[in-house]
PDB file of C-alpha atoms in Angstrom:
ATOM      1  CA  MET R1297       8.594  -5.738 -84.277  1.00 58.00           C
ATOM      2  CA  MET R1298       7.899  -8.031 -81.338  1.00 62.00           C
ATOM      3  CA  LYS R1299       4.937  -7.002 -79.231  1.00 61.00           C
ATOM      4  CA  ILE R1300       5.286  -7.234 -75.410  1.00 63.00           C
ATOM      5  CA  LYS R1301       2.152  -8.448 -73.751  1.00 62.00           C
ATOM      6  CA  LYS R1302       1.332  -6.568 -70.579  1.00 61.00           C
ATOM      7  CA  TYR R1303      -0.176  -8.457 -67.665  1.00 63.00           C
ATOM      8  CA  HIS R1304      -2.481  -6.716 -65.178  1.00 66.00           C
ATOM      9  CA  PHE R1305      -3.636  -7.993 -61.801  1.00 63.00           C
ATOM     10  CA  ASN R1306      -7.291  -8.740 -61.740  1.00 69.00           C
ATOM     11  CA  LEU R1307      -9.648  -7.889 -58.888  1.00 73.00           C
ATOM     12  CA  ILE R1308      -9.634 -11.417 -57.423  1.00 76.00           C
ATOM     13  CA  GLU R1309      -5.838 -11.466 -57.123  1.00 73.00           C
ATOM     14  CA  ILE R1310      -5.802  -8.049 -55.482  1.00 76.00           C
ATOM     15  CA  VAL R1311      -8.474  -9.082 -52.946  1.00 78.00           C
ATOM     16  CA  LEU R1312      -6.569 -12.293 -52.102  1.00 81.00           C
ATOM     17  CA  THR R1313      -3.310 -10.379 -51.640  1.00 81.00           C
ATOM     18  CA  VAL R1314      -4.944  -7.834 -49.347  1.00 80.00           C
ATOM     19  CA  ALA R1315      -6.560 -10.648 -47.356  1.00 81.00           C
ATOM     20  CA  VAL R1316      -3.224 -12.449 -46.810  1.00 81.00           C
ATOM     21  CA  VAL R1317      -1.493  -9.239 -45.736  1.00 81.00           C
ATOM     22  CA  ALA R1318      -4.370  -8.336 -43.426  1.00 80.00           C
ATOM     23  CA  PHE R1319      -4.306 -11.807 -41.889  1.00 78.00           C
ATOM     24  CA  GLY R1320      -0.580 -11.460 -41.131  1.00 78.00           C
ATOM     25  CA  VAL R1321      -1.049  -7.994 -39.614  1.00 78.00           C
ATOM     26  CA  VAL R1322      -3.875  -9.266 -37.389  1.00 78.00           C
ATOM     27  CA  ILE R1323      -1.673 -12.107 -36.092  1.00 77.00           C
ATOM     28  CA  ILE R1324       1.190  -9.723 -35.326  1.00 75.00           C
ATOM     29  CA  LEU R1325      -1.125  -7.273 -33.555  1.00 72.00           C
ATOM     30  CA  GLY R1326      -2.595 -10.139 -31.561  1.00 72.00           C
ATOM     31  CA  MET R1327       0.852 -11.108 -30.314  1.00 69.00           C
ATOM     32  CA  LEU R1328       1.761  -7.617 -29.111  1.00 66.00           C
ATOM     33  CA  PRO R1329      -0.370  -7.660 -25.914  1.00 68.00           C
ATOM     34  CA  LYS R1330       1.116 -11.020 -24.912  1.00 65.00           C
ATOM     35  CA  GLY R1331       4.614  -9.714 -25.517  1.00 61.00           C
ATOM     36  CA  LEU R1332       3.936  -6.588 -23.485  1.00 57.00           C
ATOM     37  CA  GLN R1333       2.421  -8.689 -20.703  1.00 60.00           C
ATOM     38  CA  ALA R1334       5.463 -10.983 -20.641  1.00 58.00           C
ATOM     39  CA  THR R1335       7.792  -7.961 -20.484  1.00 57.00           C
ATOM     40  CA  ARG R1336       5.757  -6.394 -17.693  1.00 57.00           C
ATOM     41  CA  SER R1337       5.667  -9.671 -15.769  1.00 60.00           C
ATOM     42  CA  SER R1338       9.428 -10.089 -16.099  1.00 63.00           C
ATOM     43  CA  SER R1339      10.090  -6.564 -14.845  1.00 63.00           C
ATOM     44  CA  THR R1340       7.819  -7.013 -11.816  1.00 66.00           C
ATOM     45  CA  VAL R1341       9.549 -10.262 -10.859  1.00 68.00           C
ATOM     46  CA  THR R1342      12.923  -8.549 -11.151  1.00 71.00           C
ATOM     47  CA  TYR R1343      11.753  -5.637  -9.032  1.00 73.00           C
ATOM     48  CA  SER R1344      10.193  -7.940  -6.444  1.00 72.00           C
ATOM     49  CA  SER R1345      13.526  -9.712  -6.007  1.00 74.00           C
ATOM     50  CA  SER R1346      15.345  -6.415  -5.459  1.00 75.00           C
ATOM     51  CA  VAL R1347      12.765  -5.351  -2.862  1.00 78.00           C
ATOM     52  CA  ILE R1348      13.164  -8.632  -0.983  1.00 78.00           C
ATOM     53  CA  ASP R1349      16.955  -8.235  -1.070  1.00 79.00           C
ATOM     54  CA  GLN R1350      16.697  -4.682   0.225  1.00 78.00           C
ATOM     55  CA  LEU R1351      14.572  -5.577   3.241  1.00 80.00           C
ATOM     56  CA  ALA R1352      16.445  -8.838   3.880  1.00 79.00           C
ATOM     57  CA  GLY R1353      19.732  -6.930   3.941  1.00 80.00           C
ATOM     58  CA  HIS R1354      18.343  -4.578   6.588  1.00 78.00           C
ATOM     59  CA  LEU R1355      17.095  -7.445   8.757  1.00 78.00           C
ATOM     60  CA  GLN R1356      20.350  -9.377   8.397  1.00 76.00           C
ATOM     61  CA  THR R1357      22.264  -6.309   9.555  1.00 77.00           C
ATOM     62  CA  TYR R1358      20.188  -5.744  12.685  1.00 73.00           C
ATOM     63  CA  GLY R1359      19.539  -9.387  13.537  1.00 70.00           C
ATOM     64  CA  SER R1360      16.356 -11.083  14.663  1.00 70.00           C
ATOM     65  CA  GLN R1361      15.457  -8.204  16.995  1.00 75.00           C
ATOM     66  CA  GLY R1362      14.057  -6.489  13.924  1.00 77.00           C
ATOM     67  CA  VAL R1363      11.366  -9.181  13.655  1.00 85.00           C
ATOM     68  CA  THR R1364       8.809  -9.865  16.390  1.00 86.00           C
ATOM     69  CA  SER R1365       6.269 -12.157  14.696  1.00 88.00           C
ATOM     70  CA  THR R1366       6.623 -15.926  14.958  1.00 87.00           C
ATOM     71  CA  GLY R1367       4.171 -16.578  12.102  1.00 89.00           C
ATOM     72  CA  PHE R1368       2.738 -14.802   9.066  1.00 91.00           C
ATOM     73  CA  ASP R1369      -0.247 -12.575   9.906  1.00 90.00           C
ATOM     74  CA  ASP R1370      -3.053 -14.036   7.759  1.00 91.00           C
ATOM     75  CA  GLY R1371      -5.531 -11.389   8.874  1.00 89.00           C
ATOM     76  CA  VAL R1372      -3.871  -8.619   6.913  1.00 92.00           C
ATOM     77  CA  VAL R1373      -3.632 -10.140   3.424  1.00 92.00           C
ATOM     78  CA  ASP R1374      -6.868  -8.530   2.192  1.00 91.00           C
ATOM     79  CA  ASP R1375      -7.048  -5.712   4.738  1.00 91.00           C
ATOM     80  CA  GLU R1376      -8.932  -2.800   3.218  1.00 89.00           C
ATOM     81  CA  ALA R1377      -6.575  -0.336   4.942  1.00 86.00           C
ATOM     82  CA  VAL R1378      -3.799  -1.729   2.753  1.00 88.00           C
ATOM     83  CA  THR R1379      -5.527  -2.689  -0.482  1.00 86.00           C
ATOM     84  CA  GLY R1380      -7.714   0.420  -0.472  1.00 84.00           C
ATOM     85  CA  ASN R1381      -5.136   3.046   0.440  1.00 86.00           C
ATOM     86  CA  TYR R1382      -1.874   1.980  -1.165  1.00 88.00           C
ATOM     87  CA  LEU R1383      -2.439   4.380  -4.094  1.00 87.00           C
ATOM     88  CA  ALA R1384      -2.106   7.288  -1.685  1.00 86.00           C
ATOM     89  CA  LEU R1385       1.440   6.211  -0.827  1.00 88.00           C
ATOM     90  CA  ILE R1386       3.072   6.805  -4.206  1.00 87.00           C
ATOM     91  CA  SER R1387       3.391  10.555  -3.621  1.00 85.00           C
ATOM     92  CA  HIS R1388       5.503   9.750  -0.540  1.00 88.00           C
ATOM     93  CA  VAL R1389       7.928   7.229  -2.090  1.00 86.00           C
ATOM     94  CA  ASP R1390      10.945   9.370  -1.122  1.00 86.00           C
ATOM     95  CA  ASP R1391       9.423  11.176   1.867  1.00 86.00           C
ATOM     96  CA  ASN R1392      11.193   9.864   4.958  1.00 84.00           C
ATOM     97  CA  ASN R1393       9.208  12.333   7.074  1.00 85.00           C
ATOM     98  CA  PHE R1394       5.951  10.648   6.032  1.00 84.00           C
ATOM     99  CA  ASN R1395       3.911   9.272   8.919  1.00 79.00           C
ATOM    100  CA  ASN R1396       0.173   8.717   9.167  1.00 82.00           C
ATOM    101  CA  SER R1397      -2.291   6.609  11.118  1.00 85.00           C
ATOM    102  CA  ASP R1398      -1.826   3.483   8.977  1.00 90.00           C
ATOM    103  CA  PHE R1399       1.745   3.577   7.627  1.00 91.00           C
ATOM    104  CA  VAL R1400       5.215   4.792   8.480  1.00 90.00           C
ATOM    105  CA  TRP R1401       7.933   5.349   5.832  1.00 90.00           C
ATOM    106  CA  PHE R1402      10.577   2.596   6.075  1.00 87.00           C
ATOM    107  CA  SER R1403      12.776   3.060   2.994  1.00 84.00           C
ATOM    108  CA  ARG R1404      12.341   4.238  -0.571  1.00 84.00           C
ATOM    109  CA  GLY R1405       9.009   2.860  -1.737  1.00 85.00           C
ATOM    110  CA  VAL R1406       8.593   0.651   1.351  1.00 89.00           C
ATOM    111  CA  PHE R1407       6.154   1.512   4.137  1.00 91.00           C
ATOM    112  CA  LYS R1408       5.625  -0.382   7.395  1.00 90.00           C
ATOM    113  CA  TYR R1409       1.972  -1.102   8.132  1.00 92.00           C
ATOM    114  CA  LYS R1410       0.972  -0.163  11.670  1.00 90.00           C
ATOM    115  CA  GLY R1411      -2.061  -2.450  11.715  1.00 87.00           C
ATOM    116  CA  ALA R1412       0.039  -5.627  12.017  1.00 89.00           C
ATOM    117  CA  ASP R1413       3.492  -6.619  13.205  1.00 89.00           C
ATOM    118  CA  ASP R1414       6.165  -7.141  10.546  1.00 91.00           C
ATOM    119  CA  VAL R1415       4.010  -6.266   7.531  1.00 92.00           C
ATOM    120  CA  TYR R1416       5.281  -3.887   4.859  1.00 92.00           C
ATOM    121  CA  VAL R1417       3.677  -2.313   1.788  1.00 91.00           C
ATOM    122  CA  VAL R1418       5.769  -1.719  -1.320  1.00 90.00           C
ATOM    123  CA  VAL R1419       4.602   0.770  -3.916  1.00 88.00           C
ATOM    124  CA  MET R1420       6.471   2.420  -6.780  1.00 84.00           C
ATOM    125  CA  GLY R1421       5.077   4.878  -9.277  1.00 81.00           C
ATOM    126  CA  SER R1422       4.335   8.559  -9.777  1.00 80.00           C
ATOM    127  CA  GLU R1423       1.501  10.955  -9.085  1.00 77.00           C
ATOM    128  CA  GLN R1424       0.698  13.549 -11.705  1.00 76.00           C
ATOM    129  CA  GLU R1425      -1.432  16.598 -11.048  1.00 75.00           C
ATOM    130  CA  PHE R1426      -3.265  18.025 -14.033  1.00 74.00           C
ATOM    131  CA  GLU R1427      -4.687  21.446 -14.637  1.00 70.00           C
ATOM    132  CA  GLY R1428      -7.632  22.080 -12.384  1.00 69.00           C
ATOM    133  CA  GLY R1429      -6.293  19.945  -9.560  1.00 70.00           C
ATOM    134  CA  GLU R1430      -7.161  16.542 -10.994  1.00 73.00           C
ATOM    135  CA  LYS R1431      -4.649  13.831 -10.054  1.00 73.00           C
ATOM    136  CA  GLU R1432      -3.741  10.529 -11.671  1.00 76.00           C
ATOM    137  CA  SER R1433      -1.712   7.761 -10.034  1.00 78.00           C
ATOM    138  CA  ASN R1434       0.598   5.686 -12.205  1.00 81.00           C
ATOM    139  CA  VAL R1435       1.580   2.586 -10.243  1.00 83.00           C
ATOM    140  CA  ASP R1436       4.530   0.598 -11.587  1.00 82.00           C
ATOM    141  CA  PHE R1437       4.637  -1.948  -8.756  1.00 86.00           C
ATOM    142  CA  SER R1438       2.728  -2.688  -5.566  1.00 88.00           C
ATOM    143  CA  GLY R1439       2.986  -5.531  -3.090  1.00 90.00           C
ATOM    144  CA  MET R1440       2.812  -6.695   0.512  1.00 92.00           C
ATOM    145  CA  ILE R1441       5.704  -8.194   2.488  1.00 92.00           C
ATOM    146  CA  ARG R1442       4.987 -10.390   5.503  1.00 93.00           C
ATOM    147  CA  VAL R1443       7.884 -11.313   7.787  1.00 91.00           C
ATOM    148  CA  CYS R1444       8.198 -13.776  10.663  1.00 90.00           C
ATOM    149  CA  LYS R1445      10.922 -15.726  12.449  1.00 87.00           C
ATOM    150  CA  GLN R1446      11.569 -19.012  14.217  1.00 82.00           C
ATOM    151  CA  THR R1447      14.014 -19.302  17.088  1.00 76.00           C
ATOM    152  CA  GLY R1448      15.281 -21.949  19.476  1.00 65.00           C
ATOM    153  CA  SER R1449      13.301 -25.173  19.574  1.00 59.00           C
ATOM    154  CA  ASP R1450      10.958 -23.881  16.834  1.00 59.00           C
ATOM    155  CA  ARG R1451      13.880 -24.280  14.431  1.00 57.00           C
ATOM    156  CA  LYS R1452      14.839 -27.690  15.833  1.00 54.00           C
ATOM    157  CA  GLY R1453      17.972 -25.729  16.608  1.00 53.00           C
ATOM    158  CA  THR R1454      20.057 -27.979  18.857  1.00 58.00           C
ATOM    159  CA  PHE R1455      23.442 -29.580  18.443  1.00 56.00           C
ATOM    160  CA  ALA R1456      25.617 -32.011  20.425  1.00 57.00           C
ATOM    161  CA  ALA R1457      28.738 -30.484  21.914  1.00 57.00           C
ATOM    162  CA  VAL R1458      31.264 -33.297  22.464  1.00 59.00           C
ATOM    163  CA  THR R1459      34.263 -33.136  24.806  1.00 58.00           C
ATOM    164  CA  HIS R1460      36.326 -35.827  26.549  1.00 58.00           C
ATOM    165  CA  ASP R1461      38.646 -36.294  29.509  1.00 55.00           C
ATOM    166  CA  GLY R1462      41.957 -34.522  29.433  1.00 53.00           C
ATOM    167  CA  VAL R1463      40.836 -31.908  26.919  1.00 51.00           C
ATOM    168  CA  THR R1464      39.900 -28.335  27.749  1.00 52.00           C
ATOM    169  CA  SER R1465      36.406 -27.629  26.453  1.00 49.00           C
ATOM    170  CA  GLY R1466      35.659 -24.419  24.654  1.00 53.00           C
ATOM    171  CA  SER R1467      38.807 -24.340  22.524  1.00 51.00           C
ATOM    172  CA  THR R1468      38.702 -25.054  18.786  1.00 51.00           C
ATOM    173  CA  PRO R1469      40.194 -27.499  18.167  1.00 47.00           C
ATOM    174  CA  PRO R1470      40.294 -28.737  21.813  1.00 46.00           C
ATOM    175  CA  SER R1471      43.696 -28.186  23.441  1.00 45.00           C
ATOM    176  CA  GLY R1472      45.194 -27.255  20.077  1.00 42.00           C
ATOM    177  CA  HIS R1473      44.781 -30.606  18.350  1.00 49.00           C
ATOM    178  CA  GLU R1474      42.237 -32.278  16.139  1.00 53.00           C
ATOM    179  CA  CYS R1475      40.514 -35.195  17.861  1.00 59.00           C
ATOM    180  CA  PHE R1476      39.281 -36.820  14.654  1.00 58.00           C
ATOM    181  CA  ASP R1477      40.749 -37.335  11.217  1.00 55.00           C
ATOM    182  CA  SER R1478      39.001 -36.539   7.932  1.00 52.00           C
ATOM    183  CA  ASP R1479      37.310 -39.975   7.987  1.00 56.00           C
ATOM    184  CA  GLY R1480      35.870 -39.419  11.449  1.00 59.00           C
ATOM    185  CA  ASN R1481      38.285 -41.753  13.236  1.00 65.00           C
ATOM    186  CA  LEU R1482      39.613 -40.918  16.693  1.00 62.00           C
ATOM    187  CA  LYS R1483      43.279 -39.996  16.453  1.00 60.00           C
ATOM    188  CA  CYS R1484      44.165 -38.182  19.665  1.00 60.00           C
ATOM    189  CA  GLY R1485      45.369 -41.167  21.743  1.00 56.00           C
ATOM    190  CA  ALA R1486      44.147 -43.916  24.013  1.00 49.00           C
ATOM    191  CA  ASN R1487      44.080 -41.643  27.059  1.00 55.00           C
ATOM    192  CA  HIS R1488      41.175 -39.635  25.635  1.00 54.00           C
ATOM    193  CA  THR R1489      38.412 -42.181  25.248  1.00 52.00           C
ATOM    194  CA  LYS R1490      35.776 -41.039  27.733  1.00 57.00           C
ATOM    195  CA  PHE R1491      33.426 -38.717  25.882  1.00 60.00           C
ATOM    196  CA  HIS R1492      30.775 -36.362  27.218  1.00 56.00           C
ATOM    197  CA  ALA R1493      27.937 -35.068  25.025  1.00 59.00           C
ATOM    198  CA  GLU R1494      25.870 -32.018  25.885  1.00 61.00           C
ATOM    199  CA  GLU R1495      22.875 -30.777  23.896  1.00 64.00           C
ATOM    200  CA  LYS R1496      23.006 -27.046  23.300  1.00 62.00           C
ATOM    201  CA  GLU R1497      20.561 -24.707  21.620  1.00 63.00           C
ATOM    202  CA  ILE R1498      21.674 -23.040  18.413  1.00 62.00           C
ATOM    203  CA  LYS R1499      21.866 -19.285  18.843  1.00 68.00           C
ATOM    204  CA  GLY R1500      20.105 -17.216  16.223  1.00 73.00           C
ATOM    205  CA  ALA R1501      16.887 -17.285  14.229  1.00 80.00           C
ATOM    206  CA  THR R1502      15.537 -18.123  10.794  1.00 85.00           C
ATOM    207  CA  VAL R1503      13.652 -15.266   9.145  1.00 87.00           C
ATOM    208  CA  TYR R1504      10.967 -15.977   6.550  1.00 90.00           C
ATOM    209  CA  MET R1505       9.685 -13.397   4.068  1.00 89.00           C
ATOM    210  CA  GLU R1506       6.762 -13.438   1.649  1.00 92.00           C
ATOM    211  CA  LEU R1507       6.106 -10.821  -1.032  1.00 90.00           C
ATOM    212  CA  SER R1508       2.696 -10.958  -2.739  1.00 91.00           C
ATOM    213  CA  PHE R1509       1.879  -8.663  -5.661  1.00 88.00           C
ATOM    214  CA  PRO R1510       0.099  -6.705  -7.056  1.00 88.00           C
ATOM    215  CA  LEU R1511      -2.128  -5.268  -4.328  1.00 89.00           C
ATOM    216  CA  SER R1512      -4.890  -4.597  -6.846  1.00 88.00           C
ATOM    217  CA  LEU R1513      -5.701  -8.338  -6.788  1.00 90.00           C
ATOM    218  CA  PRO R1514      -7.102 -10.429  -3.930  1.00 92.00           C
ATOM    219  CA  TYR R1515      -4.401 -12.285  -2.025  1.00 93.00           C
ATOM    220  CA  ALA R1516      -5.297 -15.669  -3.531  1.00 92.00           C
ATOM    221  CA  GLU R1517      -4.678 -14.325  -7.054  1.00 92.00           C
ATOM    222  CA  ARG R1518      -1.388 -12.516  -6.404  1.00 91.00           C
ATOM    223  CA  LYS R1519       2.021 -13.799  -7.399  1.00 88.00           C
ATOM    224  CA  LYS R1520       4.202 -14.718  -4.430  1.00 88.00           C
ATOM    225  CA  VAL R1521       7.948 -14.749  -3.802  1.00 87.00           C
ATOM    226  CA  TYR R1522       9.446 -16.438  -0.723  1.00 88.00           C
ATOM    227  CA  TYR R1523      12.817 -16.023   0.909  1.00 87.00           C
ATOM    228  CA  SER R1524      14.476 -17.204   4.136  1.00 86.00           C
ATOM    229  CA  PHE R1525      17.824 -16.720   5.848  1.00 83.00           C
ATOM    230  CA  ASP R1526      19.524 -17.193   9.215  1.00 80.00           C
ATOM    231  CA  VAL R1527      20.408 -14.234  11.433  1.00 76.00           C
ATOM    232  CA  LYS R1528      21.996 -13.695  14.820  1.00 69.00           C
ATOM    233  CA  GLU R1529      19.942 -13.090  17.941  1.00 64.00           C
TER     234      GLU R1529
END
């Protein structure tokens, strides 16, 4: 009869195996916070873009009259009224009747700050009340939007309106014909050679927006998203 020799792991081999497994588990656990942070960062950037689009859409609809500032208000970036009280806003995310001494409800999760022109506070989250009246605020996103505009000469907004003899100005193209070909050469005849140029101001405004987040950090440490667009006067 052939005897089968049994092999048993010794203590050293077991300790080495446990050490390798433990080392791998530690590495994986160490990567989890970074992965969660990357996911959280990605979601906040996505949300910030949607907030900018929401407010920009409103301003584009109503034109530059919705913006009064001609420059970003630097005095409000670390204003304690904003950075100290934004947690109180999350219970009023959907409350369009909300109105207090510092903020007025603008749209879902967006509040206009009364302490400065064209400054908005964005806050999303939930407020839970526990037994005994204790409350906890869970903030998913918070930020500050500053808005300003440039109009007229501030935009370098002028253009040269060109007309010439024998052509009625104000029609497009003048008198029903094109004066120039696709290469920019005059093609409307020798009788129309005396040109008149008039500098006119471009009508409209350029609106600039800045979103800095989160409000829990000083302004210099926040992430910032910028956006600009042209609107009618």
